[in-house]
Coordinates of C-alpha atoms (C1' of nucleotides) in Angstrom, one line a residue:
Chain A
M1 CA 18.1 127.9 -80.7
P2 CA 20.6 129.6 -83.0
Y3 CA 19.5 128.9 -86.6
D4 CA 22.5 128.5 -88.5
P5 CA 22.2 127.2 -92.1
S6 CA 25.7 125.8 -91.9
D7 CA 25.0 123.3 -89.3
F8 CA 21.6 121.7 -90.4
P9 CA 21.7 118.1 -91.3
P10 CA 20.9 117.6 -94.9
F11 CA 17.9 115.3 -95.7
A12 CA 16.3 114.0 -98.7
V13 CA 12.6 114.7 -99.0
T14 CA 10.4 112.5 -101.0
V15 CA 6.6 112.1 -101.5
D16 CA 5.1 108.5 -101.5
L17 CA 1.6 107.9 -102.6
V18 CA -1.1 105.6 -101.3
V19 CA -3.4 105.6 -104.4
L20 CA -6.6 103.9 -103.6
T21 CA -9.7 103.1 -105.9
V22 CA -12.6 100.5 -105.7
R23 CA -12.3 97.9 -108.4
R24 CA -14.7 94.9 -108.6
H25 CA -16.0 95.4 -105.1
A26 CA -12.6 95.4 -103.7
L27 CA -10.6 98.3 -102.2
C28 CA -7.3 98.3 -104.4
A29 CA -4.1 100.2 -104.0
L30 CA -1.5 101.2 -106.7
T31 CA 1.6 99.3 -106.4
V32 CA 4.8 99.6 -108.7
R33 CA 7.6 97.0 -108.8
R34 CA 10.9 98.2 -107.8
G35 CA 13.6 98.2 -110.6
E36 CA 16.7 99.1 -108.5
E37 CA 18.1 98.1 -105.1
P38 CA 17.4 98.0 -102.4
Y39 CA 14.1 95.8 -102.6
R40 CA 14.9 95.1 -106.2
G41 CA 11.8 93.6 -107.8
Q42 CA 9.6 93.9 -104.6
W43 CA 6.4 95.9 -104.6
A44 CA 6.3 99.4 -103.4
L45 CA 4.2 102.6 -103.2
P46 CA 4.9 105.1 -106.2
G47 CA 6.7 108.2 -105.0
G48 CA 9.8 110.3 -105.9
F49 CA 12.0 113.3 -104.7
V50 CA 10.3 116.7 -104.0
R51 CA 12.1 119.2 -106.2
T52 CA 13.6 122.2 -105.0
D53 CA 11.1 124.8 -106.3
E54 CA 7.8 122.7 -105.6
D55 CA 5.2 122.5 -102.7
L56 CA 4.9 119.0 -101.1
A57 CA 1.3 118.8 -102.8
T58 CA 2.4 119.8 -105.9
A59 CA 5.1 117.1 -105.9
A60 CA 2.4 114.6 -104.9
A61 CA 0.3 115.7 -107.7
R62 CA 3.2 115.7 -110.2
E63 CA 4.2 112.2 -109.3
L64 CA 0.6 111.0 -109.3
A65 CA 0.4 112.2 -113.1
E66 CA 3.6 110.6 -113.9
E67 CA 2.5 107.4 -112.7
T68 CA -0.9 107.1 -113.6
G69 CA -2.0 110.0 -115.8
L70 CA -4.6 111.1 -113.1
R71 CA -5.2 114.8 -112.4
T72 CA -6.2 116.0 -109.0
N73 CA -8.1 119.2 -108.6
E74 CA -9.9 120.9 -105.8
P75 CA -11.2 124.0 -107.5
G76 CA -14.9 124.6 -107.8
S77 CA -15.4 122.0 -110.7
G78 CA -17.5 120.0 -108.6
H79 CA -15.5 116.7 -109.3
S80 CA -13.0 115.9 -111.9
A81 CA -10.5 113.5 -111.1
A82 CA -9.1 112.2 -107.9
H83 CA -8.8 113.7 -104.2
L84 CA -5.4 114.2 -103.0
E85 CA -4.4 115.0 -99.3
Q86 CA -1.5 114.8 -97.1
L87 CA -1.4 111.7 -95.1
A88 CA 1.5 111.5 -92.8
T89 CA 5.3 111.9 -92.7
Y90 CA 7.8 108.9 -92.2
G91 CA 11.4 109.8 -91.0
D92 CA 12.7 106.9 -89.3
P93 CA 16.5 107.1 -89.7
D94 CA 16.9 103.7 -90.8
R95 CA 13.8 103.5 -93.2
D96 CA 16.0 103.7 -96.3
P97 CA 19.4 101.9 -96.1
R98 CA 21.0 104.3 -98.4
M99 CA 20.5 107.6 -96.8
R100 CA 18.3 109.8 -94.6
V101 CA 15.2 110.2 -96.3
V102 CA 12.1 111.9 -94.9
S103 CA 8.8 110.9 -97.0
V104 CA 5.8 112.8 -96.9
A105 CA 3.1 110.3 -97.8
H106 CA -0.1 111.4 -99.5
L107 CA -3.5 109.9 -99.9
V108 CA -5.3 109.7 -103.3
L109 CA -8.7 108.6 -103.8
A110 CA -9.7 107.8 -107.5
P111 CA -12.5 106.5 -109.2
D112 CA -12.2 103.3 -110.9
L113 CA -9.9 103.8 -114.0
P114 CA -10.5 102.6 -117.5
A115 CA -6.6 102.5 -117.9
P116 CA -5.8 101.2 -114.4
T117 CA -2.1 100.7 -115.4
P118 CA -0.5 103.4 -117.6
G119 CA 3.2 103.3 -117.8
G120 CA 4.9 106.3 -116.3
D121 CA 8.6 106.0 -115.7
A122 CA 7.7 103.4 -113.1
G123 CA 8.0 99.9 -114.3
G124 CA 5.1 97.9 -114.0
A125 CA 2.2 99.4 -111.9
Q126 CA -1.0 97.6 -111.1
W127 CA -3.9 97.6 -108.7
T128 CA -3.6 95.1 -105.8
P129 CA -6.4 94.6 -103.4
V130 CA -5.3 96.0 -100.0
G131 CA -6.3 92.7 -98.4
A132 CA -3.6 91.1 -100.0
L133 CA -1.0 93.6 -98.8
L134 CA -2.3 94.4 -95.3
D135 CA -2.8 91.1 -93.5
E136 CA -6.3 91.9 -92.2
G137 CA -8.6 89.5 -90.5
G138 CA -7.5 87.1 -93.2
A139 CA -11.1 86.4 -95.1
R140 CA -8.7 85.0 -97.5
G141 CA -6.3 82.1 -96.4
A142 CA -7.0 81.8 -92.8
G143 CA -10.3 80.8 -91.3
D144 CA -12.1 84.1 -91.1
A145 CA -11.3 84.7 -87.6
A146 CA -13.6 86.6 -85.8
A147 CA -12.7 90.3 -86.0
P148 CA -10.0 91.1 -83.5
S149 CA -11.5 92.6 -80.1
A150 CA -15.2 92.6 -81.2
D151 CA -15.7 95.0 -78.3
T152 CA -13.3 98.0 -78.7
A153 CA -13.2 98.5 -75.1
G154 CA -11.2 95.5 -74.4
A155 CA -8.7 96.6 -77.0
P156 CA -5.1 95.8 -76.4
A157 CA -3.1 98.1 -74.4
D158 CA -4.4 101.6 -75.5
S159 CA -0.8 103.0 -75.7
A160 CA -0.4 105.4 -78.6
V161 CA -3.7 107.0 -79.9
S162 CA -1.3 108.4 -82.5
V163 CA -0.7 106.7 -85.9
E164 CA 0.7 103.6 -83.9
S165 CA -2.5 101.7 -83.7
G166 CA -3.4 100.4 -86.9
T167 CA -5.6 97.4 -87.4
G168 CA -7.8 98.7 -84.9
D169 CA -11.1 98.2 -86.8
G170 CA -12.6 95.0 -87.1
S171 CA -13.8 95.3 -90.8
G172 CA -11.7 92.7 -92.3
G173 CA -11.1 93.4 -95.8
R174 CA -12.8 90.6 -97.5
G175 CA -12.3 90.4 -101.2
E176 CA -15.7 90.6 -102.4
D177 CA -14.8 89.2 -105.6
G178 CA -12.5 86.4 -105.1
T179 CA -10.9 87.3 -108.5
S180 CA -7.0 86.2 -108.9
G181 CA -5.1 88.9 -107.4
P182 CA -1.7 88.4 -106.0
P183 CA -1.5 85.9 -103.0
A184 CA -2.0 87.4 -99.6
G185 CA 1.1 88.3 -97.7
V186 CA 3.0 90.3 -100.3
R187 CA 5.3 92.5 -98.3
L188 CA 6.0 96.0 -99.6
A189 CA 9.3 97.4 -99.6
F190 CA 10.6 99.7 -97.1
D191 CA 8.0 100.9 -94.4
H192 CA 5.6 101.3 -97.4
G193 CA 3.4 98.5 -95.6
R194 CA 3.1 100.8 -92.6
I195 CA 2.1 103.7 -94.8
L196 CA -0.4 101.6 -96.9
A197 CA -2.0 100.8 -93.6
D198 CA -2.3 104.2 -92.3
G199 CA -3.7 105.4 -95.5
V200 CA -6.3 102.7 -95.7
E201 CA -7.4 103.6 -92.1
R202 CA -7.5 107.3 -92.9
A203 CA -9.8 106.5 -95.8
R204 CA -12.1 104.0 -93.9
S205 CA -12.5 106.7 -91.0
K206 CA -12.9 109.9 -93.0
I207 CA -15.7 108.6 -95.2
E208 CA -17.6 108.1 -92.0
Y209 CA -18.0 111.8 -91.5
S210 CA -17.4 113.4 -94.9
S211 CA -18.5 113.1 -98.7
L212 CA -15.3 111.6 -99.5
A213 CA -16.4 108.2 -100.8
A214 CA -17.6 110.1 -103.7
A215 CA -14.0 110.6 -104.7
F216 CA -14.2 106.8 -105.7
C217 CA -17.1 107.6 -107.9
P218 CA -17.3 108.8 -111.3
P219 CA -18.5 112.3 -111.5
E220 CA -22.2 111.2 -111.6
F221 CA -23.2 108.2 -109.7
T222 CA -26.1 106.5 -108.1
V223 CA -26.9 106.0 -104.5
G224 CA -26.3 102.1 -104.9
E225 CA -22.8 102.8 -106.5
L226 CA -22.0 105.0 -103.5
R227 CA -23.2 102.4 -101.2
R228 CA -20.9 99.8 -102.9
V229 CA -18.0 102.0 -102.3
Y230 CA -18.6 101.8 -98.6
E231 CA -19.3 98.5 -98.6
A232 CA -15.9 97.8 -100.4
V233 CA -13.9 100.2 -98.4
W234 CA -15.3 98.8 -94.9
G235 CA -15.5 95.3 -96.1
V236 CA -19.0 95.2 -94.6
V237 CA -22.6 94.7 -96.2
L238 CA -24.8 97.8 -95.7
D239 CA -28.6 98.0 -95.9
P240 CA -29.7 99.6 -99.0
R241 CA -32.8 101.2 -97.5
N242 CA -31.2 102.7 -94.6
F243 CA -28.3 103.8 -96.6
H244 CA -30.4 105.6 -99.0
R245 CA -32.2 107.4 -96.4
K246 CA -29.2 108.4 -94.6
V247 CA -27.4 109.9 -97.6
T248 CA -30.4 111.5 -99.2
G249 CA -31.6 112.7 -96.1
T250 CA -28.6 114.8 -95.3
P251 CA -29.0 118.3 -96.8
G252 CA -26.2 119.1 -99.1
F253 CA -24.6 115.7 -99.4
L254 CA -25.9 114.6 -102.7
V255 CA -27.3 116.7 -105.3
P256 CA -29.6 115.4 -108.0
V257 CA -28.3 115.8 -111.3
G258 CA -31.5 115.1 -113.0
G259 CA -31.0 111.9 -115.3
T260 CA -31.2 108.1 -114.5
T261 CA -29.0 105.2 -115.4
T262 CA -29.7 101.4 -115.5
R263 CA -26.0 100.5 -115.7
Q264 CA -26.3 98.5 -112.6
G265 CA -29.1 96.8 -113.7
G266 CA -32.5 96.7 -112.3
R267 CA -34.7 99.8 -111.9
P268 CA -33.3 103.2 -113.2
A269 CA -31.6 104.8 -110.6
Q270 CA -31.3 108.7 -110.2
L271 CA -28.0 110.2 -110.9
F272 CA -26.3 112.3 -108.1
R273 CA -23.2 114.4 -107.7
A274 CA -21.2 115.1 -104.6
G275 CA -22.8 118.1 -102.9
G276 CA -21.0 120.9 -101.2
A277 CA -21.6 119.5 -97.8
T278 CA -18.3 117.8 -96.9
V279 CA -19.3 117.2 -93.3
L280 CA -21.7 114.4 -92.7
N281 CA -23.0 114.9 -89.0
P282 CA -24.0 113.1 -87.3
P283 CA -21.7 110.5 -89.0
M284 CA -22.3 107.4 -90.7
L285 CA -21.3 104.6 -88.4
R286 CA -19.2 101.8 -89.5
P287 CA -20.9 98.6 -88.4
E288 CA -18.9 96.9 -85.6
V289 CA -19.7 93.4 -86.6
Chain B
M1 CA 12.8 107.9 -111.6
P2 CA 16.4 107.0 -111.0
Y3 CA 17.2 107.1 -107.4
D4 CA 20.6 108.8 -107.4
P5 CA 21.9 110.0 -104.2
S6 CA 24.1 112.5 -105.7
D7 CA 21.2 114.6 -107.4
F8 CA 18.6 114.9 -104.7
P9 CA 18.0 118.4 -103.6
P10 CA 19.1 118.9 -99.9
F11 CA 16.5 120.1 -97.2
A12 CA 16.4 120.9 -93.9
V13 CA 14.0 119.3 -91.7
T14 CA 12.5 120.7 -88.6
V15 CA 9.9 119.8 -86.1
D16 CA 7.4 122.5 -84.9
L17 CA 5.2 121.9 -81.9
V18 CA 1.6 122.7 -81.1
V19 CA 1.5 122.6 -77.6
L20 CA -2.0 123.0 -76.1
T21 CA -3.3 122.9 -72.7
V22 CA -6.4 124.3 -71.0
R23 CA -5.9 127.3 -68.4
R24 CA -8.6 129.2 -66.6
H25 CA -11.1 127.7 -68.8
A26 CA -9.4 128.7 -72.1
L27 CA -7.4 126.8 -74.6
C28 CA -4.0 128.1 -74.7
A29 CA -1.0 127.4 -77.1
L30 CA 2.6 127.6 -76.1
T31 CA 4.5 130.4 -78.0
V32 CA 7.8 131.6 -77.9
R33 CA 9.2 134.7 -78.9
R34 CA 11.7 134.8 -81.5
G35 CA 15.2 136.2 -80.7
E36 CA 16.5 136.2 -84.3
E37 CA 15.8 137.4 -87.9
P38 CA 13.5 136.8 -89.7
Y39 CA 10.4 137.6 -87.5
R40 CA 12.6 138.7 -84.7
G41 CA 10.5 139.7 -81.7
Q42 CA 7.4 137.9 -83.1
W43 CA 5.7 135.0 -81.5
A44 CA 6.2 131.6 -83.0
L45 CA 5.8 128.1 -82.2
P46 CA 8.5 126.0 -80.5
G47 CA 10.6 123.7 -82.6
G48 CA 13.9 123.0 -84.0
F49 CA 16.2 121.0 -86.2
V50 CA 15.8 117.3 -86.7
R51 CA 19.2 115.6 -85.8
T52 CA 20.5 113.1 -88.0
D53 CA 20.0 109.9 -85.9
E54 CA 16.7 110.6 -84.5
D55 CA 13.3 109.8 -85.6
L56 CA 10.6 112.5 -86.1
A57 CA 8.6 111.9 -82.9
T58 CA 11.9 111.6 -80.8
A59 CA 12.9 115.1 -82.0
A60 CA 9.5 116.5 -81.3
A61 CA 9.8 114.8 -77.7
R62 CA 13.1 116.1 -77.2
E63 CA 12.4 120.0 -78.4
L64 CA 9.3 119.4 -76.2
A65 CA 11.4 118.7 -73.1
E66 CA 13.9 121.4 -73.9
E67 CA 11.1 124.0 -74.2
T68 CA 9.0 123.0 -71.3
G69 CA 10.4 120.1 -69.2
L70 CA 7.3 118.1 -70.3
R71 CA 7.7 114.6 -70.9
T72 CA 5.6 112.5 -73.1
N73 CA 4.8 108.9 -72.7
E74 CA 2.6 106.2 -74.3
P75 CA 3.9 103.1 -72.3
G76 CA 1.5 101.6 -70.2
S77 CA 1.6 104.2 -67.4
G78 CA -1.9 104.9 -68.0
H79 CA -1.3 108.5 -68.2
S80 CA 1.8 110.6 -67.0
A81 CA 2.4 113.6 -68.8
A82 CA 1.6 114.8 -72.5
H83 CA -0.1 113.3 -75.4
L84 CA 2.0 113.8 -78.5
E85 CA 1.3 112.9 -82.3
Q86 CA 2.0 114.0 -85.5
L87 CA 0.1 116.7 -86.9
A88 CA 1.1 117.5 -90.6
T89 CA 4.1 118.6 -92.7
Y90 CA 4.6 121.9 -94.2
G91 CA 7.1 122.5 -97.0
D92 CA 6.1 125.3 -99.0
P93 CA 9.3 126.6 -100.8
D94 CA 8.8 130.0 -99.6
R95 CA 7.8 129.2 -95.9
D96 CA 11.2 130.2 -94.6
P97 CA 13.2 133.0 -96.3
R98 CA 16.4 131.7 -95.8
M99 CA 16.4 128.2 -97.1
R100 CA 14.3 125.3 -98.1
V101 CA 12.9 124.1 -94.8
V102 CA 10.3 121.3 -94.3
S103 CA 8.8 121.2 -91.0
V104 CA 6.9 118.1 -89.5
A105 CA 4.6 119.7 -87.0
H106 CA 3.5 117.8 -84.1
L107 CA 0.5 118.1 -81.7
V108 CA 1.1 117.9 -78.0
L109 CA -2.1 117.9 -75.2
A110 CA -0.8 118.8 -71.8
P111 CA -2.4 119.3 -68.6
D112 CA -2.2 122.6 -67.1
L113 CA 1.1 123.1 -65.5
P114 CA 2.3 124.5 -62.3
A115 CA 5.2 125.8 -64.0
P116 CA 3.7 127.2 -67.3
T117 CA 6.9 128.9 -68.6
P118 CA 10.1 127.0 -68.1
G119 CA 13.0 128.5 -69.9
G120 CA 14.7 126.1 -72.2
D121 CA 16.9 127.5 -74.7
A122 CA 13.9 129.3 -75.9
G123 CA 13.4 132.9 -75.1
G124 CA 10.4 134.0 -73.3
A125 CA 7.7 131.1 -73.7
Q126 CA 4.5 131.7 -72.6
W127 CA 0.8 130.3 -73.0
T128 CA -1.4 132.3 -75.3
P129 CA -5.1 131.7 -75.5
V130 CA -5.6 130.6 -79.1
G131 CA -8.5 132.8 -79.4
A132 CA -5.9 135.8 -79.7
L133 CA -4.0 134.1 -82.2
L134 CA -6.5 132.6 -84.5
D135 CA -9.0 135.2 -85.5
E136 CA -12.0 133.2 -84.6
G137 CA -15.3 134.6 -85.7
G138 CA -16.8 135.3 -82.2
A139 CA -15.0 135.2 -79.0
R140 CA -14.6 131.4 -78.5
G141 CA -13.2 131.1 -75.2
A142 CA -15.9 129.5 -72.8
G143 CA -16.8 131.4 -70.0
D144 CA -15.8 134.5 -71.7
A145 CA -13.0 134.5 -69.3
A146 CA -10.6 135.5 -72.0
A147 CA -7.7 135.3 -69.5
P148 CA -4.5 137.0 -70.7
S149 CA -2.0 134.1 -70.3
A150 CA 1.0 135.9 -68.7
D151 CA 0.8 135.2 -65.1
T152 CA 4.2 135.6 -63.5
A153 CA 3.0 134.2 -60.4
G154 CA 3.5 130.9 -61.2
A155 CA 6.7 131.2 -62.9
P156 CA 9.5 128.8 -62.4
A157 CA 12.2 129.9 -60.1
D158 CA 14.9 128.6 -62.2
S159 CA 15.3 130.4 -65.4
A160 CA 14.3 133.6 -67.1
V161 CA 10.8 134.2 -67.3
S162 CA 11.0 136.5 -70.3
V163 CA 14.3 137.2 -71.5
E164 CA 13.2 138.4 -74.7
S165 CA 10.4 140.7 -73.4
G166 CA 12.1 143.8 -75.0
T167 CA 8.8 144.1 -76.9
G168 CA 10.9 146.2 -79.3
D169 CA 8.8 145.8 -82.3
G170 CA 5.2 146.7 -82.9
S171 CA 4.0 143.2 -83.0
G172 CA 3.0 142.0 -79.7
G173 CA 2.2 144.8 -77.5
R174 CA 0.1 142.7 -75.4
G175 CA -0.5 143.5 -71.7
E176 CA 2.1 141.4 -69.8
D177 CA 0.3 142.4 -66.7
G178 CA -2.6 140.5 -67.6
T179 CA -5.0 143.5 -67.0
S180 CA -5.7 143.7 -70.7
G181 CA -6.3 140.6 -72.9
P182 CA -3.9 140.2 -75.6
P183 CA -5.4 141.9 -78.6
A184 CA -6.8 139.5 -81.1
G185 CA -4.9 139.3 -84.4
V186 CA -1.6 138.8 -83.1
R187 CA 0.3 137.0 -86.1
L188 CA 2.6 134.2 -85.7
A189 CA 5.9 134.1 -87.3
F190 CA 6.3 132.2 -90.8
D191 CA 3.2 129.8 -91.5
H192 CA 2.9 129.1 -87.6
G193 CA -0.7 130.6 -87.8
R194 CA -2.0 128.0 -90.2
I195 CA 0.0 125.5 -88.1
L196 CA -1.7 126.3 -84.9
A197 CA -5.1 126.4 -86.7
D198 CA -4.5 123.1 -88.0
G199 CA -3.5 121.8 -84.5
V200 CA -6.5 123.4 -82.8
E201 CA -8.9 121.9 -85.3
R202 CA -7.4 118.4 -84.9
A203 CA -7.7 118.8 -81.1
R204 CA -11.3 119.9 -81.3
S205 CA -12.3 117.0 -83.7
K206 CA -10.4 114.3 -82.0
I207 CA -11.9 114.7 -78.8
E208 CA -15.2 114.0 -80.3
Y209 CA -14.4 110.4 -80.8
S210 CA -11.7 109.5 -78.3
S211 CA -10.7 110.0 -74.8
L212 CA -8.2 112.3 -75.9
A213 CA -9.3 115.2 -73.8
A214 CA -8.1 113.5 -70.9
A215 CA -4.7 114.4 -71.8
F216 CA -5.7 118.0 -70.6
C217 CA -6.5 116.9 -67.3
P218 CA -4.2 115.6 -64.4
P219 CA -3.8 111.8 -64.0
E220 CA -6.8 111.5 -61.9
F221 CA -9.8 114.0 -62.8
T222 CA -13.5 114.3 -62.0
V223 CA -16.3 114.3 -64.6
G224 CA -16.7 118.1 -64.1
E225 CA -13.0 118.8 -64.9
L226 CA -13.2 116.8 -68.0
R227 CA -16.5 118.4 -69.0
R228 CA -14.8 121.8 -68.5
V229 CA -12.1 120.8 -70.7
Y230 CA -14.5 120.1 -73.6
E231 CA -16.2 123.4 -72.9
A232 CA -12.7 125.3 -73.4
V233 CA -11.8 123.4 -76.3
W234 CA -14.9 123.7 -78.2
G235 CA -15.9 127.1 -76.9
V236 CA -19.5 125.9 -75.9
V237 CA -21.4 125.1 -72.7
L238 CA -22.5 121.6 -72.2
D239 CA -24.9 120.2 -70.1
P240 CA -23.5 118.7 -67.0
R241 CA -26.1 115.9 -66.6
N242 CA -26.1 114.6 -70.1
F243 CA -22.4 114.6 -70.3
H244 CA -22.1 112.8 -67.2
R245 CA -24.4 110.1 -68.5
K246 CA -22.6 110.1 -71.7
V247 CA -18.9 109.6 -70.4
T248 CA -19.9 107.4 -67.6
G249 CA -22.2 105.4 -69.6
T250 CA -19.5 104.4 -72.2
P251 CA -17.7 101.4 -71.1
G252 CA -14.1 101.7 -70.6
F253 CA -14.0 105.3 -71.1
L254 CA -13.6 106.4 -67.6
V255 CA -12.2 104.1 -64.8
P256 CA -13.2 105.1 -61.4
V257 CA -10.1 105.1 -59.3
G258 CA -11.8 105.1 -55.9
G259 CA -11.3 108.6 -54.1
T260 CA -13.1 111.9 -54.3
T261 CA -12.2 115.3 -54.3
T262 CA -13.8 118.7 -53.6
R263 CA -11.2 120.7 -55.3
Q264 CA -14.0 122.2 -57.6
G265 CA -16.0 122.9 -54.6
G266 CA -19.4 121.8 -53.9
R267 CA -20.3 118.2 -53.3
P268 CA -17.3 115.7 -53.4
A269 CA -16.7 114.2 -57.0
Q270 CA -15.5 110.8 -57.9
L271 CA -12.2 110.6 -59.3
F272 CA -11.5 108.7 -62.6
R273 CA -8.5 108.2 -64.8
A274 CA -8.8 107.6 -68.7
G275 CA -9.7 104.2 -69.4
G276 CA -8.4 101.9 -72.2
A277 CA -11.2 102.8 -74.6
T278 CA -9.7 105.2 -77.0
V279 CA -12.7 105.0 -79.3
L280 CA -16.0 106.7 -78.4
N281 CA -18.7 105.3 -80.4
P282 CA -21.0 106.9 -81.0
P283 CA -19.0 110.1 -80.7
M284 CA -19.8 113.0 -78.5
L285 CA -21.2 115.6 -80.9
R286 CA -19.9 119.1 -81.0
P287 CA -23.0 121.4 -80.6
E288 CA -23.3 123.3 -83.8
V289 CA -24.2 126.6 -81.9
Chain C
dA1 C1' -29.3 129.6 -44.3
dT2 C1' -27.1 130.2 -49.4
dA3 C1' -24.4 128.9 -53.0
dA4 C1' -21.7 125.8 -55.7
dT5 C1' -21.0 121.4 -57.8
dA6 C1' -22.3 116.2 -58.2
dG7 C1' -25.2 112.8 -59.5
dT8 C1' -29.8 110.6 -61.0
dG9 C1' -34.0 110.3 -63.1
dT10 C1' -37.7 111.4 -66.7
dC11 C1' -39.7 113.1 -70.7
dT12 C1' -39.4 114.1 -75.7
dT13 C1' -37.4 114.1 -80.3
dT14 C1' -34.2 112.0 -83.3
dT15 C1' -32.0 108.6 -85.5
dA16 C1' -30.1 104.1 -86.5
dG17 C1' -31.3 99.3 -87.5
dA18 C1' -34.4 95.9 -89.1
dC19 C1' -37.6 94.8 -92.4
dA20 C1' -42.3 94.8 -95.5
dC21 C1' -43.6 96.5 -99.5
dT22 C1' -43.9 98.7 -104.1
dA23 C1' -41.7 100.4 -108.7
dT24 C1' -39.1 99.6 -113.1
dA25 C1' -35.8 97.9 -115.6
dG26 C1' -33.7 93.4 -118.6
dA27 C1' -33.5 88.4 -119.6
Chain D
dT1 C1' -42.6 85.3 -116.1
dC2 C1' -38.1 85.7 -112.9
dT3 C1' -34.4 88.6 -111.0
dA4 C1' -32.2 92.3 -110.2
dT5 C1' -31.9 97.0 -108.2
dA6 C1' -34.4 101.4 -106.8
dG7 C1' -36.9 103.6 -103.7
dT8 C1' -40.8 104.3 -99.8
dG9 C1' -42.8 103.4 -95.5
dT10 C1' -43.1 101.5 -90.8
dC11 C1' -42.0 99.7 -86.5
dT12 C1' -38.5 99.4 -82.4
dA13 C1' -34.5 100.3 -79.8
dA14 C1' -31.1 103.4 -78.6
dA15 C1' -29.5 107.7 -77.7
dA16 C1' -29.5 112.8 -77.6
dG17 C1' -31.3 117.0 -75.6
dA18 C1' -34.0 119.2 -72.2
dC19 C1' -35.2 119.5 -68.1
dA20 C1' -36.5 118.6 -62.7
dC21 C1' -34.8 116.9 -58.5
dT22 C1' -31.7 115.2 -54.8
dA23 C1' -27.0 115.0 -52.5
dT24 C1' -22.9 117.0 -50.2
dT25 C1' -19.5 120.1 -49.6
dA26 C1' -17.9 125.1 -48.3
dT27 C1' -19.1 129.7 -46.4

DNA sequence: ATAATAGTGTCTTTTAGACACTATAGA
DNA sequence: TCTATAGTGTCTAAAAGACACTATTAT
């Protein structure tokens, strides 16, 4: 195909952010309220245009800093702020009524922040439990219906293995704490509901076989704190003893840092930081419930 | 940030394709020879511009059809042609010297084709073992049969086999005759080496916990054929008995279709098609070597 | 016959899952 | 004291890995 710069259709390219954290035992996403049309007044994911001279990941990090003050880093500093990775790209011709916009969504996993809702140029930003945004099994309003298709085999038409499936997991995002929170059924603007669902599913599956759950924890954390992250993200209850055995028994997964803490109450617990082993093999299995 | 259509920087958006298949016990990728600058004469991944009115997946499917004649489908037809999913998006400001191009890469898994190199508008397209393109530590191709890809035997009657085969430049002096394997270290144009590596890694990891390996097989296949796919993709040798037990023992993974075949020689083998179970839990573990 | 692949069964080792029990803090 | 969490050990069931052995074709 001839590569003629004069005839390529122009697109706007943006980054959207699925920023997740664990607060009060619930998986929460950062949402901002839109101040302009379309979807004025509705909740959306933070994001913005990619600039001419910046990489996609750079744009995502910049937007993140603007909206939350969070910094991402990968360099050898063990663990400093937040994990950022590319999630997927959404380019349906109709996804934005104003023009053709291709959005490169990114996923950010951050520890619970002392200042959860700093104001960037975004209007009101706040943490919202994903259960209120995703219509999951409905542990909230609806009679906690049994997880869809308890047996994965009988799942609905296989169709796309790709990003289509969604909802496949029977976790059911139960709000562990029943604290206030927006009513279930909030619809995000644009296709952000879909983007959020994809991001949550990515996070849920990735902590199975990586040490990524530590990104939800402070730099030094206990085994119990890490376990509570898994419980909140998966919406399940894990056996503390078996969990302890699994994570401490995998070489390189956790590195003892020396001290102890009693911030969770009870007996003092050893402090760890995430080890270099990013791969957990065999993986930690999500209970099927 | 104000959302002003007048000040967004324009980008070109393309789709690039990592098309993988298994040929003669080796994992191969579809490559095309560039006919224009930059990187004229070098190998690259197939791809092209996204049109104004089409979705990203639609654009990828269209390019795939143009270059290979392959069709992708997800509809209930169990299994017909190729699997297509979005891979990742590459948008480094310098990735294309001519202009700012954001490329949404897609991954395609296809069965070995009778006509491996149909001509679309791409010049010479051919299957190349990924081991020759990726600089992997040890020769990874299973069965050591690092077969060179160029077999003109199965070439389609219809179009040019290698219009571009001028080989004018020093990049790809590979044995088109097939006597000598392509030298390792062929560099793909642009950042396509990186994109291919990401696609291969995606394929390698995804067949661990899904039935996706069946996308490399014809609609009906035997357990042994499926095992050879795993062996080629992972570059390992698997125990036929344990593999058989694993895949036939997972409910919904394989569906017996009734007949048998002896196309692999030996005792007749049962024919299966991919079952609805897209999730393999617990996963099949890649031997660590 | 030999060679090739298909398929079943058996044994051992590893690991997940369930759960008893002890340890050390604060209220 | 009681209660919470941390951590260890033990038993069982499931599954992986390493084989032996039989079955059915082609040459």
